[in-house]
XYZ file of C-alpha atoms in Angstrom:
484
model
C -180.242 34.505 84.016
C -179.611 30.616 83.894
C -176.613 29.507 86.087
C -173.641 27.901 83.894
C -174.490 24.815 85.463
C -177.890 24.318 84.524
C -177.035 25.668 81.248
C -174.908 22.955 80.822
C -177.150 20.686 81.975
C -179.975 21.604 79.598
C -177.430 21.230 76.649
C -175.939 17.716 77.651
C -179.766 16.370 78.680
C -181.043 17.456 75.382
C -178.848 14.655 73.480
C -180.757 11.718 75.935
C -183.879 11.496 74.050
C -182.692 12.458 71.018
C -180.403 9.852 71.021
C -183.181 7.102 70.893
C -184.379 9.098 68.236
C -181.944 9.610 66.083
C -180.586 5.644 66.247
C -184.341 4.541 65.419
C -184.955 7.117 62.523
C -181.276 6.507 61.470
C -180.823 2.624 61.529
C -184.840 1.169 61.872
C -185.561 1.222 57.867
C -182.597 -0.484 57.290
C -182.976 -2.823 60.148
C -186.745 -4.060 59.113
C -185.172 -4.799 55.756
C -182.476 -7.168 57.484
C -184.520 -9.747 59.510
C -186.327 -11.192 56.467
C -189.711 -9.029 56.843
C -191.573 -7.959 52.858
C -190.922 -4.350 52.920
C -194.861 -4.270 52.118
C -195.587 -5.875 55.243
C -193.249 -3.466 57.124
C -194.439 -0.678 55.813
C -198.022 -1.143 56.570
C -196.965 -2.132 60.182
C -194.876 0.992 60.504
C -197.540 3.348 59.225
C -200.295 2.211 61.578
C -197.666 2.594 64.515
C -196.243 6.046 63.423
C -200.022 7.307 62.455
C -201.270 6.876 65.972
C -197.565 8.236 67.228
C -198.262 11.649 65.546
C -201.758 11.718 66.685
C -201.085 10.963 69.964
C -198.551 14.081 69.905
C -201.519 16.947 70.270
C -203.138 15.363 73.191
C -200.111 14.743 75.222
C -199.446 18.652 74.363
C -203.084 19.690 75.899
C -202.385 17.130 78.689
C -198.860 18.775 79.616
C -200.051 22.326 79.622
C -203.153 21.318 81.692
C -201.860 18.396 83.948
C -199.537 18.552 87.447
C -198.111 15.536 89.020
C -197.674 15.403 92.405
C -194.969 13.568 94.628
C -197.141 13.845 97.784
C -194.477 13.120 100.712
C -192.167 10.079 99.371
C -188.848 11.835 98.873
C -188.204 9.949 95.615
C -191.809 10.767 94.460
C -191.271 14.553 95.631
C -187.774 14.672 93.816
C -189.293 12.759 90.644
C -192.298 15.026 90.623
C -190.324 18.140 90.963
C -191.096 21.316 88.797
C -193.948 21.785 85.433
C -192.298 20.173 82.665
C -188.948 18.159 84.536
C -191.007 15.490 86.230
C -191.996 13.747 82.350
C -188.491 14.374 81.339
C -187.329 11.736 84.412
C -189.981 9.387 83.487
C -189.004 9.333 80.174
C -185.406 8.749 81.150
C -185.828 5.442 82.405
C -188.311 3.649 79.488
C -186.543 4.960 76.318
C -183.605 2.309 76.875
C -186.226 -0.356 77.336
C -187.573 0.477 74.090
C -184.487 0.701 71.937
C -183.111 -2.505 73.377
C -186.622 -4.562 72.469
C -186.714 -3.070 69.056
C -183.719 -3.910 68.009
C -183.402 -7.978 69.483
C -185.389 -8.930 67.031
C -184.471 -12.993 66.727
C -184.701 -13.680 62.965
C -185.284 -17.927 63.996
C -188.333 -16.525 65.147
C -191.492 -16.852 63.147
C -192.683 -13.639 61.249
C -195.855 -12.690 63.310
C -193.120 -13.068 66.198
C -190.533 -10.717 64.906
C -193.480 -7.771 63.838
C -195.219 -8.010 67.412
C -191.628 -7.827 69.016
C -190.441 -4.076 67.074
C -194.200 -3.121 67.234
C -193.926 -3.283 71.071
C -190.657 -1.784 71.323
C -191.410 0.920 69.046
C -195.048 1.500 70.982
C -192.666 2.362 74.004
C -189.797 4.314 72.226
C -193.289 6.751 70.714
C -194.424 7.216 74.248
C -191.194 7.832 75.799
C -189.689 10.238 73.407
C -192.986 12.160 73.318
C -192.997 12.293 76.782
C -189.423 13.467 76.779
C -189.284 16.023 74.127
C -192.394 18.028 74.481
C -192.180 19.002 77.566
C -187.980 19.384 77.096
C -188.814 21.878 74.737
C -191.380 23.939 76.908
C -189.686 24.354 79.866
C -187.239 26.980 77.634
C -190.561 29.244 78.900
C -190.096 28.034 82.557
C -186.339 28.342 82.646
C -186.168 31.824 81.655
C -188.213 34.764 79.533
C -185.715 36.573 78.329
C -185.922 35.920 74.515
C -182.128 36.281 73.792
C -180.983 33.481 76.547
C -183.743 31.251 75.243
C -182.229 31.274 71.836
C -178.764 30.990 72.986
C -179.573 27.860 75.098
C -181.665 26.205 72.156
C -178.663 26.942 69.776
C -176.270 25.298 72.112
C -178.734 22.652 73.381
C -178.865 21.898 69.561
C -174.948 21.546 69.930
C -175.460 19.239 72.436
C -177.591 17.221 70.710
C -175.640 16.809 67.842
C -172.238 16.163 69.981
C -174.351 13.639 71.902
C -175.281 11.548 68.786
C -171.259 11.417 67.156
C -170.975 8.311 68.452
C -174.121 7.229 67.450
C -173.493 8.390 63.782
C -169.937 7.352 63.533
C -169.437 4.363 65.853
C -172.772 3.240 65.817
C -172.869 2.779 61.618
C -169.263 1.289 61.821
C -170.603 -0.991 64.580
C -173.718 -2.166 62.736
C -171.579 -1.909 59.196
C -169.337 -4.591 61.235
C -169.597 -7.489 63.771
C -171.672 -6.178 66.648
C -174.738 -5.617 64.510
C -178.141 -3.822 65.561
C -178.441 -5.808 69.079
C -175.362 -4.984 70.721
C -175.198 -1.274 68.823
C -178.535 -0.769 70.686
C -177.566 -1.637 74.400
C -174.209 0.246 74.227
C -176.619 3.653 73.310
C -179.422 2.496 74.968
C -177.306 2.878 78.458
C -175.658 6.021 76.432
C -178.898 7.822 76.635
C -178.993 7.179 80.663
C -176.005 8.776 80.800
C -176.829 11.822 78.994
C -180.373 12.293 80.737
C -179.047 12.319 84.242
C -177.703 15.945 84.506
C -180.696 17.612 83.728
C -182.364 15.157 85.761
C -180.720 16.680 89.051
C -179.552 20.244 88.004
C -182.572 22.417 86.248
C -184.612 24.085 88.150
C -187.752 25.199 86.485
C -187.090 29.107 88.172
C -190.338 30.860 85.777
C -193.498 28.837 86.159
C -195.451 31.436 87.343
C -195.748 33.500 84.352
C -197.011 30.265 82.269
C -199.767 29.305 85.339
C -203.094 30.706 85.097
C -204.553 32.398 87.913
C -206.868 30.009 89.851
C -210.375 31.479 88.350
C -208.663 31.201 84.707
C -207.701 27.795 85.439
C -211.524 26.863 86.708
C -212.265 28.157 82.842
C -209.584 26.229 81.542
C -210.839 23.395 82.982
C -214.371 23.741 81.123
C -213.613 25.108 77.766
C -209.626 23.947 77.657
C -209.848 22.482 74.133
C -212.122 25.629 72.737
C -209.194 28.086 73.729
C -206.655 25.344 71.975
C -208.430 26.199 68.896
C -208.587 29.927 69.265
C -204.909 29.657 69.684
C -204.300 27.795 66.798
C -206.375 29.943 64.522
C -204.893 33.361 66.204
C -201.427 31.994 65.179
C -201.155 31.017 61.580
C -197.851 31.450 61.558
C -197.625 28.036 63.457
C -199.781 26.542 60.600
C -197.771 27.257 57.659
C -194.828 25.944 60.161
C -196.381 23.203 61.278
C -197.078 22.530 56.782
C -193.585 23.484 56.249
C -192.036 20.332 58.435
C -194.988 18.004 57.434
C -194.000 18.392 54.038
C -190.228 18.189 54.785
C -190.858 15.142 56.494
C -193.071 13.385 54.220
C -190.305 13.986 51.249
C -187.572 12.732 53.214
C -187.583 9.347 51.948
C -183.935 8.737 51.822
C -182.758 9.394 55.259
C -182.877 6.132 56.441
C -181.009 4.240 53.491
C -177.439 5.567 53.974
C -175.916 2.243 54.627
C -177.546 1.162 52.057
C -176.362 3.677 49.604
C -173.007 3.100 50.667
C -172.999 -0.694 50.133
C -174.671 -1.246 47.110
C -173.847 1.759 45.013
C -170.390 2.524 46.738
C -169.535 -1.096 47.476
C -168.834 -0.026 51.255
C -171.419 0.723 54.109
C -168.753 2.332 56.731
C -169.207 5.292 53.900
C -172.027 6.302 55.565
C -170.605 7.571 58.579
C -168.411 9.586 56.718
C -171.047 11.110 54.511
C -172.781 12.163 57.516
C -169.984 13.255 59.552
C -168.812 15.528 56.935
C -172.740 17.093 56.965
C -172.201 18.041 60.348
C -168.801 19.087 61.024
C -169.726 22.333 58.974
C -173.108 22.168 61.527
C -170.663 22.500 64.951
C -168.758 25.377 64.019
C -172.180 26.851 62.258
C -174.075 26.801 65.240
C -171.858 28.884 67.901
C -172.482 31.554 65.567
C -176.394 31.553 65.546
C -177.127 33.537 68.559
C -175.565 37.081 67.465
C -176.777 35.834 63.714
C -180.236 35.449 64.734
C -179.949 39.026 66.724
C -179.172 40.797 63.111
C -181.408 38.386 60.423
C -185.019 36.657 61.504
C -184.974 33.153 61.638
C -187.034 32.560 59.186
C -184.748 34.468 56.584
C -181.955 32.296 57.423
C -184.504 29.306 56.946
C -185.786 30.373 53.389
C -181.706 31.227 52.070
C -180.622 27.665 53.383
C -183.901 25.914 52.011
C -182.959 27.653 47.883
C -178.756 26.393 48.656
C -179.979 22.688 49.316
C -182.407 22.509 46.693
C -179.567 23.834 44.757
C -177.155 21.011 46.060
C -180.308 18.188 46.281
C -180.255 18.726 42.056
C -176.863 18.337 41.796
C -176.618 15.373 43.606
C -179.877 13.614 41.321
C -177.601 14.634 38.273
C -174.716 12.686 39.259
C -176.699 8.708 38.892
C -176.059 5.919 40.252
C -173.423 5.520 37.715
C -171.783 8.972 37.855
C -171.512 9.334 42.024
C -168.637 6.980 42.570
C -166.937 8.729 39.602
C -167.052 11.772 41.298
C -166.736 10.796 45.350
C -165.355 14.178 46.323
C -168.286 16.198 44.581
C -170.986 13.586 45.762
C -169.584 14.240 49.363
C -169.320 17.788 49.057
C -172.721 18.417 47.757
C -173.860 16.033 50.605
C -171.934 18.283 53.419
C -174.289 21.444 51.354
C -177.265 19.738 51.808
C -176.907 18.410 55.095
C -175.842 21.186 56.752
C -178.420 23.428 55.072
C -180.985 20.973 55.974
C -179.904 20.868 60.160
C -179.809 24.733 59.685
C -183.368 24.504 58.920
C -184.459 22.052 61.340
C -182.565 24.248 64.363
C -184.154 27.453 63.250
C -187.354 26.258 63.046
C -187.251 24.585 66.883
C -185.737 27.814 67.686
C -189.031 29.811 66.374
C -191.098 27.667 68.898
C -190.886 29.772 71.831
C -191.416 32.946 69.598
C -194.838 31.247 67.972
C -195.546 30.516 72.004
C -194.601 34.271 72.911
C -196.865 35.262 69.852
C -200.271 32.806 70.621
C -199.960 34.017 74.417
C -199.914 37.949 73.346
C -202.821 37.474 71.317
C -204.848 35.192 73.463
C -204.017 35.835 76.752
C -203.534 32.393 77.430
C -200.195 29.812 77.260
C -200.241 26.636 75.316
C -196.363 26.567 75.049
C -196.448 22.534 75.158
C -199.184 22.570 72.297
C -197.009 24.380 69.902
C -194.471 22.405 70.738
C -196.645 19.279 70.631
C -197.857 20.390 66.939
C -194.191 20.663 65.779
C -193.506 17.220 67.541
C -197.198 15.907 65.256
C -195.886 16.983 62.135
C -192.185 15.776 62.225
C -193.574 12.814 63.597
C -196.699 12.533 61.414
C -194.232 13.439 57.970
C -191.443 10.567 59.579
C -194.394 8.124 60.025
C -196.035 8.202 56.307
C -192.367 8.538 55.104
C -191.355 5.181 56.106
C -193.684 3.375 54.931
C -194.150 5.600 51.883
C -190.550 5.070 51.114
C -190.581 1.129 51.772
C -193.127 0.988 48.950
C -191.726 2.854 46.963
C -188.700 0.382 47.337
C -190.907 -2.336 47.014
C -192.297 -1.181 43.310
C -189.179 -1.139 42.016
C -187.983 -4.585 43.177
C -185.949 -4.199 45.846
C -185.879 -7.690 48.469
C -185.617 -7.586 52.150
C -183.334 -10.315 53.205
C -182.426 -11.722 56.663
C -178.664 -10.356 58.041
C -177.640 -9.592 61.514
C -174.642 -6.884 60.087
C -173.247 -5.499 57.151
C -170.672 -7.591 57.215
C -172.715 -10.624 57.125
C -174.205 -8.929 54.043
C -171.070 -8.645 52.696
C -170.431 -12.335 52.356
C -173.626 -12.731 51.164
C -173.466 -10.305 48.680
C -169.937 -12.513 47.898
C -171.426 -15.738 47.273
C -174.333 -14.636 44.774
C -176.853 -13.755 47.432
C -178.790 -10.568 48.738
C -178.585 -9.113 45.297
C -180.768 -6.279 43.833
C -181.966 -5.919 40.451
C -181.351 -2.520 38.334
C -184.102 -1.344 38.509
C -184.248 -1.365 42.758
C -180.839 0.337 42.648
C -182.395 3.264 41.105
C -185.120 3.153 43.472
C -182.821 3.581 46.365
C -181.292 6.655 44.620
C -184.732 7.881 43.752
C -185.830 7.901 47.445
C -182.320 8.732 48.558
C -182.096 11.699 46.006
C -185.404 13.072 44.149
C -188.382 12.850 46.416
C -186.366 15.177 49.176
C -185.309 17.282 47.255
C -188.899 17.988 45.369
C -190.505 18.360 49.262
C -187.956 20.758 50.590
C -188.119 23.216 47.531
C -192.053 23.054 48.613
C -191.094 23.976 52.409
C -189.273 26.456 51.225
C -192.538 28.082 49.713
C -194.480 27.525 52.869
C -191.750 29.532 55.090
C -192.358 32.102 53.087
C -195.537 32.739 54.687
C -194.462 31.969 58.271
C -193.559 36.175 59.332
C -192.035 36.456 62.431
C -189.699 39.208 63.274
C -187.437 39.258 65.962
C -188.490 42.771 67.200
C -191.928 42.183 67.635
C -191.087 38.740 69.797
C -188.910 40.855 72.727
C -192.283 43.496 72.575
C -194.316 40.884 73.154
C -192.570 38.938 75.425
C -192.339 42.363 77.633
C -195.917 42.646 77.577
C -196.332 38.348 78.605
C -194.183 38.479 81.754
C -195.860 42.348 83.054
C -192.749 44.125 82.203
C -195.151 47.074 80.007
C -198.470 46.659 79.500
C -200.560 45.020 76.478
C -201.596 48.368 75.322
C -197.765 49.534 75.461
C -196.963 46.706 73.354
C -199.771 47.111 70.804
C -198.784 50.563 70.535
C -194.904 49.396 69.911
C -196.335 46.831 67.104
C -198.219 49.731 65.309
């Protein structure tokens, strides 16, 4: 069993790197649109930096699961190098606040080129850091312990942590940026926020279980030569991580309107601090939800809860089209409650379907006899990152075609005045277009997820059986037997 402290570090060091990620997904859209760069332009720059992101995912995955660092005898080296999966986490640590801090200086004086070659090099770094954060975060569930019940309770609560973590990103960071500190200083205070969180797990986990994810040293020789062969027997012994891996490609892709809360809340609600309260009521439902998923997910299959909270925000992402531009600031209570429906259903998703990781790991191992935990975790990490790519772009060109303008603001409240004297306006028709994307388009992809889950069939049963049969406890014919 994991000590309580390490426990407690893996929870609190699982809001570092998602911290970077959730300020650049949250606030980057927006920001691009606010130092005077053609969403066109942006969007074509974005896709070309996201599209190599998501590639770049599956090799880092083989490269994890294949590669060891070594510290040699410097005692900083040796403490930096420490354990399978820790040693990237630490590296990580130190170049994510780097990156969020050059993306987000941009000087608007400067010329154009200037400003896209400045965020294309900070978000270069903030790609290679986070992937080199949370992949191998992820896998080292396997390495911390095997027991299938503690791994879900840590990822539920790790999941609390995350979310915890990023409250102040949500709420004071969008009344920050909504005011006079803007996307600059908003940046540095999280940037060093992120440090912060990172250095528990940095010192505390111990990586206890590596021995049951190395291969013996003739396998490894094997490895070595046909490595990338036994990747794709893996992948085509578990289709369950295909129709997954589909699943959050398609979620992502859809999820145009993510970015664009500020935005809603200024021009449709005539007040961008709205945000923060649009997605702090989401996830207040979330925190007392997920201290409850651990005995839930020992009575119903993950992917049962996924499918029943996929139908209720569908439900709630057609209510919410229904209302119009016109209608939602009629009717601010339903819009919000709808909004807490849809957001919560949509984190319940996103936490289940980390959480059936380790079990698609468990699954590929049992069948293959050999581990590619970081590759299934790396495959997850290509398609949120592949769908978040395409979606940015997709969704600044979709603003584009119906009219909306970029325009060149350091803060909302800059806008604001702006807005006052007759400038920074948008047309009709662009309104629309940011309730389309913010509305529609999300709601159309995650009924489709919802289909592919349907074919992901994972029982909860059959994981503990064959996670008996990975770590020796019975034997793989015992466990065959057991699965009938």
């Amino acid at each position: 069993m994991v000590p309580m402290g390490e426990r407690l570090a893996y929870i609190i060091g699982s809001g570092s790197h998602f911290t970077a990620h959730f300020f650049i997904s949250a606030f980057l859209a927006t920001y691009l649109l606010m130092i005077g760069i053609p969403p066109a332009i942006s969007a074509a720059v974005v896709l070309v930096l996201r599209v190599w992101d998501a590639a770049n995912d599956l090799l880092f995955g083989y490269l994890v699961d294949r590669v060891r660092l070594n510290g040699g005898k410097n005692p900083v080296l040796r403490w930096l190098f420490r354990g399978r999966y820790l040693p990237w986490y630490r590296i990580a640590a130190f170049i994510l606040p780097i990156a969020m801090i050059t993306t987000f200086t941009v000087n608007t004086d400067a010329p154009i080129w200037l400003r896209i070659v400045q965020y294309a090099i900070g978000y270069m770094l903030y790609d290679f850091a986070y992937t080199l954060s949370s992949t191998p975060y992820g896998a080292m569930l396997n390495t911390l312990t095997s027991d299938n019940n503690e791994r879900t309770t840590l990822q539920s609560y790790s999941a609390l942590g995350q979310i915890v973590s990023n409250l102040p990103v949500l709420i004071l960071g969008t009344l920050l940026i909504a005011g006079s500190w803007g996307y600059a200083g908003s940046a540095i205070l999280f940037a060093f926020w992120g440090v912060l969180l990172a250095i528990p797990a940095m010192f505390a986990l111990k990586e206890r279980n590596i021995a049951i994810t190395e291969p013996e040293p003739d396998e490894a020789e094997a490895e070595a030569e046909h490595g990338f062969r036994q990747m794709l027997r893996f992948l085509r012994s578990t289709p369950e991580l295909l129709f997954l891996v589909l699943a959050i490609l398609v979620l992502g892709l859809t999820a145009t309107g993510g970015a664009y809360s500020l935005f809603i809340g200024f021009y449709i609600f005539d007040n961008a601090a709205l945000a923060s309260l649009i997605g702090l009521i989401a996830i207040v439902p979330t925190l007392l939800l997920i201290p409850l998923l651990p005995p839930l997910f020992k009575r119903v299959d993950k992917v049962v809860a996924i499918r029943v909270a996929g139908i209720v925000g569908v439900a709630a992402g057609i209510g919410l089209y229904s209302m119009g531009v016109e209608g939602a600031p009629a009717n601010l209570g339903l819009f919000i409650a709808l909004e807490a429906v849809k957001g919560t259903c949509l984190i319940l998703i996103l936490l289940a379907t980390q959480m059936l990781l380790p079990d698609i790991a468990e699954t590929g191992r049992f069948r293959t006899g050999t581990d590619h935990t970081a590759m299934v975790w790396a495959s997850y990490g290509f398609a949120n990152k592949f769908g978040t790519s395409v979606v940015s772009s997709l969704s600044l060109l979709i603003l584009a075609a119906y009219g909306f303008v970029s325009v060149e603001a350091g803060s909302f409240e800059e806008l604001a005045e702006m807005k006052a004297d007759g400038v920074a306006l948008q047309t009709d028709a662009a309104i629309q277009g940011l309730w389309d994307v913010s509305h529609l388009y999300p709601t159309i992809g995650l009924a489709i997820t919802c289909i592919f889950f349907f074919f992901v069939k994972i029982r909860r049963r059959d994981i503990a059986t064959m996670a008996a049969a990975n770590s020796g406890e019975i034997t793989i014919e015992d466990a065959q037997a057991r699965l009938g």
